[in-house]
Tab-separated table of C-alpha atoms in Angstrom:
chain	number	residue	atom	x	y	z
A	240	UNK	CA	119.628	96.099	121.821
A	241	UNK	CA	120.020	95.859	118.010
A	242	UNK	CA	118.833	92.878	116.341
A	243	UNK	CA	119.291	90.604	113.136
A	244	UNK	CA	116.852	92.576	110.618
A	245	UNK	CA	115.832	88.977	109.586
A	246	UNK	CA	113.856	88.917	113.216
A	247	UNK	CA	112.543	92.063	112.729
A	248	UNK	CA	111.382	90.512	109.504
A	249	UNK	CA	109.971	87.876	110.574
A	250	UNK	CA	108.275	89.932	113.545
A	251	UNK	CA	106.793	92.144	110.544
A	252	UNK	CA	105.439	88.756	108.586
A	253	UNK	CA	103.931	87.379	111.705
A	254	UNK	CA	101.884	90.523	112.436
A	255	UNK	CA	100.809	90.610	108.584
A	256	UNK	CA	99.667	86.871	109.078
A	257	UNK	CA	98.166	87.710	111.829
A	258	UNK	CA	95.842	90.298	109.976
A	259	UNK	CA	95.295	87.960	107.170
A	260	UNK	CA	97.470	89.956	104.443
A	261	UNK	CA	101.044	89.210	102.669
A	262	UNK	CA	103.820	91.463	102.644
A	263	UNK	CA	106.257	92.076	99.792
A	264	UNK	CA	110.034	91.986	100.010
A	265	UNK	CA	110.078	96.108	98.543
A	266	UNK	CA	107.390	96.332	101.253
A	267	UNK	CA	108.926	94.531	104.359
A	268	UNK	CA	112.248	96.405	103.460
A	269	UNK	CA	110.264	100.142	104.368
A	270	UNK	CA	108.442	98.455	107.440
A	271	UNK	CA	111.901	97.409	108.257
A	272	UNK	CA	113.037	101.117	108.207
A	273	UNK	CA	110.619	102.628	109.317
A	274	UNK	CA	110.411	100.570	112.498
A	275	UNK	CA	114.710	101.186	112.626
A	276	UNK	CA	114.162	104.993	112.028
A	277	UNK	CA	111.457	105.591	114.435
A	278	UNK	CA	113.603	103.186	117.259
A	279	UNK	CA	116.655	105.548	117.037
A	280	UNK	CA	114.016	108.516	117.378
A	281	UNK	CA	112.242	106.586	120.361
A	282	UNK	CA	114.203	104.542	122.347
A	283	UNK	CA	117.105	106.566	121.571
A	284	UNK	CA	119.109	103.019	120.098
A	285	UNK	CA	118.897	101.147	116.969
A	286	UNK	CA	116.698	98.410	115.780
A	287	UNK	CA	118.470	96.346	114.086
A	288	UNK	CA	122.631	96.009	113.479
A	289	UNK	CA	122.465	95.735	110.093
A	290	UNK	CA	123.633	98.372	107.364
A	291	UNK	CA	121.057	100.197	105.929
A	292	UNK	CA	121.950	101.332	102.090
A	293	UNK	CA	120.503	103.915	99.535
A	294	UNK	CA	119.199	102.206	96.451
A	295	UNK	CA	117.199	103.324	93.339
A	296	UNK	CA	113.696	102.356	94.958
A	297	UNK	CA	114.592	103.375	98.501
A	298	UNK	CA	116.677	102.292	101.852
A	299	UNK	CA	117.559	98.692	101.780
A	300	UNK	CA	118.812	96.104	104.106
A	301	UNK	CA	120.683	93.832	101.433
A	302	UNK	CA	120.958	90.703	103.778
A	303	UNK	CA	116.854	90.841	103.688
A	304	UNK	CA	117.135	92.045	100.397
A	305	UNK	CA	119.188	88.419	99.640
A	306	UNK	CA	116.921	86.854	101.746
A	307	UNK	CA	113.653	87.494	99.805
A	308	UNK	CA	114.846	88.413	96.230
A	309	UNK	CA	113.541	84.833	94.863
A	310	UNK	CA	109.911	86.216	95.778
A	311	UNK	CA	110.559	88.680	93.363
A	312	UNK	CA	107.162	91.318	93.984
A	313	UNK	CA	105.469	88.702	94.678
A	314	UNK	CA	104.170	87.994	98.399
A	315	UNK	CA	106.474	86.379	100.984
A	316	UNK	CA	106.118	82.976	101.721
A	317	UNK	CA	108.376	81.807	103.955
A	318	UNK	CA	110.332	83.307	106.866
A	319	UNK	CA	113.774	84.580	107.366
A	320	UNK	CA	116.026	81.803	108.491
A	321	UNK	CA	119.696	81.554	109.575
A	322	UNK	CA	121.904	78.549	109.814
A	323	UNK	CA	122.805	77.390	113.755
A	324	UNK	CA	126.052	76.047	113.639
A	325	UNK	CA	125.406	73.954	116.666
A	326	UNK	CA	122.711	71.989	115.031
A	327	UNK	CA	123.668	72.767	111.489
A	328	UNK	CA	119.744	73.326	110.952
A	329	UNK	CA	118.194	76.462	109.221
A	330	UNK	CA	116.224	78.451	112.596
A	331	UNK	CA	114.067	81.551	112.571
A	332	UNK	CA	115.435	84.399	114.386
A	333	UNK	CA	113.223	86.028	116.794
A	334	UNK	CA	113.037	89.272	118.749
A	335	UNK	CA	112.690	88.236	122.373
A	336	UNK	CA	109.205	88.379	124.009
A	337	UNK	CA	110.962	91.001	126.434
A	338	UNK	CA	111.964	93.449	124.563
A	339	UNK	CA	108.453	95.367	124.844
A	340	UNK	CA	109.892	98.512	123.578
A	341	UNK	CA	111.220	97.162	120.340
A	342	UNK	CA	107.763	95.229	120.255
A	343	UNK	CA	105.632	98.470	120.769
A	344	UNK	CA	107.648	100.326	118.360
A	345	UNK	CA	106.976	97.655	115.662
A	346	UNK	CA	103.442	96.934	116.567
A	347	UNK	CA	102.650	100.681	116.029
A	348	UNK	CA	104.922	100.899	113.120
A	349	UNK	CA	102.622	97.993	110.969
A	350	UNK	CA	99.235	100.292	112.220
A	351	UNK	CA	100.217	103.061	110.750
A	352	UNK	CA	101.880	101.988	107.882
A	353	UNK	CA	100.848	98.289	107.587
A	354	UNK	CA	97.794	98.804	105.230
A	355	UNK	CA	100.084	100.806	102.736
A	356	UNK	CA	101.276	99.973	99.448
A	357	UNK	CA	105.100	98.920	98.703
A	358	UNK	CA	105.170	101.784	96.475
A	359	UNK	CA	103.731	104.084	98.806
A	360	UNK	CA	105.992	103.199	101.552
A	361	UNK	CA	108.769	103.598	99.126
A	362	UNK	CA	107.432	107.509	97.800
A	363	UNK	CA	107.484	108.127	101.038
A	364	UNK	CA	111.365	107.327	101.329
A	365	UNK	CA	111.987	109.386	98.727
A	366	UNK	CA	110.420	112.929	99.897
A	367	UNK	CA	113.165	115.341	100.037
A	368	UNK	CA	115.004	115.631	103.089
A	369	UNK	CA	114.925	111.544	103.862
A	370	UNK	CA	118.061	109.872	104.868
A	371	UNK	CA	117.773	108.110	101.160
A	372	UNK	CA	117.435	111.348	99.229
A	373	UNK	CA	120.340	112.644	101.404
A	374	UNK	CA	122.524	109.936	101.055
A	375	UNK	CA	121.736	109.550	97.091
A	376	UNK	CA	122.801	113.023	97.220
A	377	UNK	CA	126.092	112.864	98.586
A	378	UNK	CA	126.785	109.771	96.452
A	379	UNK	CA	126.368	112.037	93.273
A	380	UNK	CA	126.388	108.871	90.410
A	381	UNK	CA	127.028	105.904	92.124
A	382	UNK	CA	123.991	104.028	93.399
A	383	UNK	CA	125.233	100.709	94.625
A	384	UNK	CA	126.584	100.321	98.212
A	385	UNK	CA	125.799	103.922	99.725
A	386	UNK	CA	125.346	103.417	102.895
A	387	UNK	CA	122.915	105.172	105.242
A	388	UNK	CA	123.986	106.270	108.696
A	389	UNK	CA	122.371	105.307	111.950
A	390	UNK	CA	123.098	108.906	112.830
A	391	UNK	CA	121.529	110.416	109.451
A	392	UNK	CA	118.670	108.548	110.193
A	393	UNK	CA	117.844	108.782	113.816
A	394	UNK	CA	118.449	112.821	113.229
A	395	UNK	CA	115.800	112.361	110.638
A	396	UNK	CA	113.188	110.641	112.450
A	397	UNK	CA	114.091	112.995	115.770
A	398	UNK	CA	113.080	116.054	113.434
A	399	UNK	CA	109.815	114.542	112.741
A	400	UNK	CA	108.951	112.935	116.052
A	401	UNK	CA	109.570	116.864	117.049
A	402	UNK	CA	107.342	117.921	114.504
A	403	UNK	CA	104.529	115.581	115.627
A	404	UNK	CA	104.763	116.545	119.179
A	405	UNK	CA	104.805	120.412	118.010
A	406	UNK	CA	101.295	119.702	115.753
A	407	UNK	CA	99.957	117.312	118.365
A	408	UNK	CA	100.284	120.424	121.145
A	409	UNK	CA	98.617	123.058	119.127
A	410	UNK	CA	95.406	121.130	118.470
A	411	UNK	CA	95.238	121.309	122.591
């Protein structure tokens, strides 16, 4: 099932308060990514139903993007909220304590790339070959609004979950 990025967010800050550390909005954006790229790869559906889009400093969600962009590069200090038109009052949006795949994914995603910079993450969305160099690519000039494709990006993250497995089997 794809969720609200703003619970995957919030999944993403709980884990870095968790560990005692803060997370940046250009950070939570790759974490956000990565976890979405490496869910199509996995689990074979996508993370979250939100567009993903090519801009200058990598792939970006823009409703986190809106969400966080008063922290500036500063650390995050709140948590993603949505309004419930029931109750007309501001709620966080969770993933569901069931969903243990989506939960594994993203628990594995933040060791591996948890203790890394924003800008790091970000380099690393710009290597040649990424969904966001491909999709900057076939945009030619225009940077605003280029969307990247579920399919782009779970074909990406298939090649190097392939990869992995191929490296992973010749050191046995």
């Amino acid at each position: 099932m794809a969720y609200d990025a703003k619970a995957v967010a919030n999944y993403f800050l709980d884990l870095a308060k968790k560990d005692g550390t803060s997370i940046t909005p250009m950070k939570l954006q790759k974490l956000i990514f990565f976890a979405h790229g490496w869910h199509l790869a996995l689990a074979g559906e996508p993370l979250i139903a939100d567009q993903v889009e090519a801009w200058q400093f990598g792939p970006v969600v823009p409703t986190i993007y809106h969400e966080f962009k008063h922290e500036r590069s500063g650390a995050i200090t709140c948590k993603a909220t949505e309004l419930d038109l029931e109750s007309f009052k501001l709620v966080e949006l969770l993933v569901p304590e069931g969903d243990l795949t989506a939960r594994k994914i993203m628990d594995r995603i933040w060791q591996i790339y948890g203790a890394l910079s924003a800008k790091r993450l970000s380099d690393l969305t710009h290597l040649p070959g990424t969904p966001w160099d491909s999709a900057i690519k076939a945009a030619g000039e225009s940077l605003r609004n280029v969307p990247i494709l579920d399919a782009e990006i779970d074909k990406y993250f298939t090649e190097q979950l392939k990869i992995n497995r191929e490296a992973h089997e010749q050191k046995n």
